Amino acid sequence: QGQLVDSGGGVVQPGRSLRLSCAASGFSFSNYGMHWVRQAPGKGLEWVAVISYEGRLKFYADSVKGRFTISRDNSRNTLYLQMDSLTVEDAAVYYCAKEGMAMAGPNYFDYWGQGTPVTVSS
Amino acid sequence: DIQLTQSPSFLSASVGDRVTITCRASQGISNYLAWYQQKPGKAPKLLIYIASTLQSGVPSRFSGSGSGTEFSLTISDLQPEDSATYYCQYLNSYPLTFGGGTKVEIK
C-alpha cells in the first residue's frame, strides 16, 4: 500500500548541484528510516545514504560523503537528496527506498520509488 | 566493509527448472541478508529478507537459505516472468552493500 514517487533528476554539468525528492504516501512516513540507492547505466545497485526515522542519524557511502546530503521533512512526507559537486561518476538512476521495519536499525527495503535519472555531462 | 560476491553472474535455464544463485559474504553476517529481483527499467522488488523469510505476495517457488558467509536463492519451477536480475544485500550495518547481481535468462 505504500508508494514512493521520486523526482528532481535531470541533466547537469560537472561541478553543479541537483536536489532529488521522494514523496511518500500510504504509510506512516515518520516511523521509517529512508534510503537512497543508485544504479549507473548497465551496472548494479549502489547504496548511497540513509536517514533515520526522526532525521537524527545519517550515514553515507564513501563515494558521496562530503558532497551529498540526505534530509527529510516528516510534516510533508518527503525525503530529499542534495547532490553537490557532481561528477560524471554520479550519473545514475536514483531510487528512494523505505525500510521494512519501523524505528529499527539497518534493515531491508520493502518499497522503492520508480527512480529518477541523473545525467552529468558538459 | 562487507563485500558480497554473487555467482554465477549469468545463467540460462528452461521453464520448470530449479535454479540456485549463491551469495558469499567477505565475513560472517549471521542471517542479515536480503534478496531482490529487478526487471529492466523497473525498481528492485524485495523477495526474501533475513536470509529466508519470504516477503508477502512473493510466490512460494522463491526460497532463501544460509547463514554466516554463504547464502542462496532458489527458484523452483522457473517461470517466464522470473527473467530478471537478482541481487543480494547485506543488512546489518552501513554501508548496506549489494552483490554484483545475477542475470537469469529463460531459454
Short mmCIF file of C-alpha atoms in Angstrom, two decimals:
data_model
loop_
_atom_site.label_atom_id
_atom_site.label_comp_id
_atom_site.label_asym_id
_atom_site.label_seq_id
_atom_site.Cartn_x
_atom_site.Cartn_y
_atom_site.Cartn_z
CA GLN A 1 0.00 0.00 0.00
CA GLY A 2 2.96 2.29 0.43
CA GLN A 3 4.02 4.43 -2.50
CA LEU A 4 7.17 6.42 -3.19
CA VAL A 5 7.49 8.87 -6.08
CA ASP A 6 10.97 10.08 -7.00
CA SER A 7 11.54 13.36 -8.79
CA GLY A 8 14.14 16.05 -9.46
CA GLY A 9 16.52 14.25 -11.79
CA GLY A 10 17.83 15.81 -14.96
CA VAL A 11 20.90 16.86 -16.92
CA VAL A 12 23.52 18.84 -15.03
CA GLN A 13 27.07 19.96 -15.76
CA PRO A 14 30.01 18.59 -13.76
CA GLY A 15 30.56 20.57 -10.59
CA ARG A 16 26.95 21.71 -10.36
CA SER A 17 24.22 20.73 -7.89
CA LEU A 18 20.87 18.97 -8.02
CA ARG A 19 18.24 18.15 -5.40
CA LEU A 20 16.17 15.00 -5.60
CA SER A 21 12.85 14.50 -3.83
CA CYS A 22 10.86 11.44 -2.85
CA ALA A 23 7.19 11.88 -1.96
CA ALA A 24 5.78 9.15 0.31
CA SER A 25 2.19 8.07 0.83
CA GLY A 26 0.22 5.14 2.19
CA PHE A 27 2.28 4.57 5.35
CA SER A 28 3.45 6.42 8.45
CA PHE A 29 6.47 8.11 6.90
CA SER A 30 7.81 9.46 10.20
CA ASN A 31 8.19 5.91 11.59
CA TYR A 32 10.62 4.59 8.97
CA GLY A 33 14.22 5.05 8.02
CA MET A 34 14.66 6.03 4.39
CA HIS A 35 17.45 5.43 1.90
CA TRP A 36 18.77 6.49 -1.49
CA VAL A 37 20.18 3.83 -3.83
CA ARG A 38 21.61 4.48 -7.28
CA GLN A 39 22.27 2.46 -10.39
CA ALA A 40 24.67 3.63 -13.09
CA PRO A 41 23.76 2.69 -16.66
CA GLY A 42 24.23 -1.06 -17.17
CA LYS A 43 25.60 -1.51 -13.65
CA GLY A 44 24.44 -2.93 -10.34
CA LEU A 45 22.86 -1.32 -7.31
CA GLU A 46 24.88 1.02 -5.07
CA TRP A 47 23.62 2.13 -1.66
CA VAL A 48 24.08 5.92 -1.28
CA ALA A 49 22.70 7.21 2.02
CA VAL A 50 20.28 6.63 4.89
CA ILE A 51 18.41 8.86 7.31
CA SER A 52 16.77 7.59 10.48
CA TYR A 53 13.04 7.89 11.01
CA GLU A 54 13.31 11.06 13.10
CA GLY A 55 16.10 12.52 10.97
CA ARG A 56 18.74 12.42 13.68
CA LEU A 57 21.10 9.81 12.22
CA LYS A 58 22.58 9.97 8.72
CA PHE A 59 25.14 7.74 7.02
CA TYR A 60 26.69 7.94 3.57
CA ALA A 61 28.64 5.81 1.13
CA ASP A 62 32.28 6.85 0.93
CA SER A 63 31.77 7.73 -2.74
CA VAL A 64 29.39 10.60 -1.87
CA LYS A 65 30.46 11.60 1.64
CA GLY A 66 31.02 15.34 1.93
CA ARG A 67 29.18 16.07 -1.34
CA PHE A 68 25.67 14.66 -0.83
CA THR A 69 23.26 15.49 2.00
CA ILE A 70 20.20 13.42 2.87
CA SER A 71 17.32 15.08 4.70
CA ARG A 72 13.63 14.61 5.35
CA ASP A 73 10.54 16.65 6.17
CA ASN A 74 8.18 14.45 8.14
CA SER A 75 5.46 17.11 8.02
CA ARG A 76 5.49 16.88 4.22
CA ASN A 77 6.18 13.11 4.00
CA THR A 78 9.13 13.88 1.76
CA LEU A 79 12.72 12.67 1.54
CA TYR A 80 15.48 14.70 -0.14
CA LEU A 81 18.96 14.20 -1.52
CA GLN A 82 21.03 17.34 -2.09
CA MET A 83 23.84 16.49 -4.50
CA ASP A 84 26.70 19.00 -4.80
CA SER A 85 29.95 18.94 -6.79
CA LEU A 86 28.55 16.36 -9.17
CA THR A 87 30.91 14.31 -11.31
CA VAL A 88 30.34 12.05 -14.30
CA GLU A 89 30.64 9.08 -11.91
CA ASP A 90 27.44 10.25 -10.19
CA ALA A 91 25.35 9.70 -13.35
CA ALA A 92 22.74 7.06 -12.49
CA VAL A 93 19.11 6.35 -11.81
CA TYR A 94 18.46 7.31 -8.20
CA TYR A 95 15.86 5.38 -6.18
CA CYS A 96 14.47 6.19 -2.78
CA ALA A 97 13.62 3.18 -0.64
CA LYS A 98 11.72 2.59 2.60
CA GLU A 99 12.89 0.32 5.37
CA GLY A 100 10.66 -2.64 6.11
CA MET A 101 10.83 -2.41 9.89
CA ALA A 102 9.75 0.71 11.77
CA MET A 103 12.10 2.55 14.12
CA ALA A 104 14.73 -0.13 13.77
CA GLY A 105 18.37 -0.23 12.81
CA PRO A 106 19.55 -1.10 9.31
CA ASN A 107 17.11 -3.41 7.56
CA TYR A 108 15.65 -4.43 4.23
CA PHE A 109 13.81 -2.21 1.75
CA ASP A 110 10.18 -3.13 1.14
CA TYR A 111 9.12 -0.21 -1.06
CA TRP A 112 11.07 1.59 -3.75
CA GLY A 113 10.40 4.68 -5.82
CA GLN A 114 10.28 4.39 -9.58
CA GLY A 115 13.67 6.07 -9.90
CA THR A 116 14.74 9.44 -11.27
CA PRO A 117 17.63 9.66 -13.78
CA VAL A 118 20.58 11.98 -13.27
CA THR A 119 22.90 12.74 -16.19
CA VAL A 120 26.13 14.61 -15.57
CA SER A 121 27.57 16.00 -18.77
CA SER A 122 29.20 19.13 -20.08
CA ASP B 1 33.07 -3.02 4.78
CA ILE B 2 31.27 -6.26 3.95
CA GLN B 3 31.74 -7.46 0.35
CA LEU B 4 29.13 -9.70 -1.28
CA THR B 5 30.07 -11.91 -4.22
CA GLN B 6 27.29 -13.44 -6.29
CA SER B 7 27.63 -16.43 -8.58
CA PRO B 8 27.01 -17.07 -11.33
CA SER B 9 26.76 -13.62 -12.91
CA PHE B 10 24.55 -15.06 -15.65
CA LEU B 11 22.52 -18.20 -16.03
CA SER B 12 20.20 -19.55 -18.68
CA ALA B 13 17.57 -22.13 -17.79
CA SER B 14 14.31 -23.56 -19.07
CA VAL B 15 10.80 -23.14 -17.80
CA GLY B 16 10.21 -25.61 -14.99
CA ASP B 17 13.88 -25.82 -13.99
CA ARG B 18 15.17 -25.34 -10.47
CA VAL B 19 17.90 -22.68 -10.28
CA THR B 20 20.12 -21.58 -7.42
CA ILE B 21 22.04 -18.32 -7.03
CA THR B 22 24.79 -18.04 -4.44
CA CYS B 23 25.89 -15.00 -2.44
CA ARG B 24 29.10 -15.15 -0.42
CA ALA B 25 29.98 -12.58 2.24
CA SER B 26 33.54 -11.46 2.95
CA GLN B 27 32.95 -12.19 6.65
CA GLY B 28 30.22 -13.72 8.76
CA ILE B 29 26.98 -11.74 8.70
CA SER B 30 24.68 -14.13 10.58
CA ASN B 31 21.38 -14.03 8.66
CA TYR B 32 21.40 -10.34 7.78
CA LEU B 33 20.76 -10.76 4.08
CA ALA B 34 18.00 -9.85 1.64
CA TRP B 35 17.31 -10.76 -1.98
CA TYR B 36 15.76 -8.51 -4.63
CA GLN B 37 14.51 -9.04 -8.17
CA GLN B 38 14.91 -6.31 -10.77
CA LYS B 39 13.40 -6.27 -14.24
CA PRO B 40 14.71 -3.91 -16.96
CA GLY B 41 13.64 -0.31 -16.44
CA LYS B 42 11.98 -1.09 -13.11
CA ALA B 43 12.80 -0.63 -9.46
CA PRO B 44 14.03 -3.63 -7.47
CA LYS B 45 11.44 -5.74 -5.68
CA LEU B 46 12.00 -7.39 -2.30
CA LEU B 47 11.80 -11.19 -2.41
CA ILE B 48 13.44 -12.51 0.76
CA TYR B 49 14.69 -10.91 3.98
CA ILE B 50 16.61 -12.14 7.00
CA ALA B 51 18.04 -14.79 4.66
CA SER B 52 14.94 -16.98 4.43
CA THR B 53 11.74 -15.02 5.16
CA LEU B 54 9.52 -14.71 2.09
CA GLN B 55 8.11 -11.23 1.55
CA SER B 56 4.33 -11.07 1.46
CA GLY B 57 2.93 -11.63 -2.02
CA VAL B 58 6.05 -13.29 -3.42
CA PRO B 59 5.39 -16.72 -4.99
CA SER B 60 6.41 -19.70 -2.88
CA ARG B 61 8.69 -21.01 -5.65
CA PHE B 62 11.22 -18.48 -4.33
CA SER B 63 13.17 -19.53 -1.25
CA GLY B 64 16.28 -18.37 0.57
CA SER B 65 18.71 -20.16 2.84
CA GLY B 66 22.08 -19.82 4.50
CA SER B 67 23.84 -18.06 7.33
CA GLY B 68 27.30 -16.83 8.16
CA THR B 69 29.12 -16.33 4.87
CA GLU B 70 27.19 -18.42 2.34
CA PHE B 71 23.63 -17.82 1.18
CA SER B 72 21.47 -19.00 -1.66
CA LEU B 73 18.32 -18.00 -3.51
CA THR B 74 16.47 -20.87 -5.16
CA ILE B 75 13.74 -20.60 -7.74
CA SER B 76 11.94 -23.89 -8.13
CA ASP B 77 9.76 -24.39 -11.20
CA LEU B 78 11.21 -21.42 -13.11
CA GLN B 79 8.57 -19.31 -14.89
CA PRO B 80 8.90 -16.92 -17.86
CA GLU B 81 8.18 -13.94 -15.61
CA ASP B 82 11.23 -14.82 -13.49
CA SER B 83 13.53 -13.47 -16.20
CA ALA B 84 15.31 -10.69 -14.30
CA THR B 85 18.47 -9.72 -12.45
CA TYR B 86 18.72 -10.79 -8.82
CA TYR B 87 20.71 -9.00 -6.11
CA CYS B 88 21.64 -9.92 -2.57
CA GLN B 89 22.08 -7.16 0.04
CA TYR B 90 23.82 -7.02 3.40
CA LEU B 91 21.50 -5.64 6.10
CA ASN B 92 23.20 -5.18 9.44
CA SER B 93 25.48 -2.15 9.31
CA TYR B 94 26.47 0.67 6.98
CA PRO B 95 27.33 0.60 4.16
CA LEU B 96 24.50 -1.70 3.13
CA THR B 97 26.33 -3.33 0.26
CA PHE B 98 24.76 -5.17 -2.66
CA GLY B 99 26.12 -8.14 -4.55
CA GLY B 100 27.04 -7.66 -8.19
CA GLY B 101 23.86 -9.28 -9.50
CA THR B 102 22.87 -12.46 -11.33
CA LYS B 103 21.00 -12.19 -14.60
CA VAL B 104 18.57 -15.06 -15.18
CA GLU B 105 17.55 -15.78 -18.76
CA ILE B 106 14.77 -18.12 -19.81
CA LYS B 107 15.79 -20.40 -22.69
#
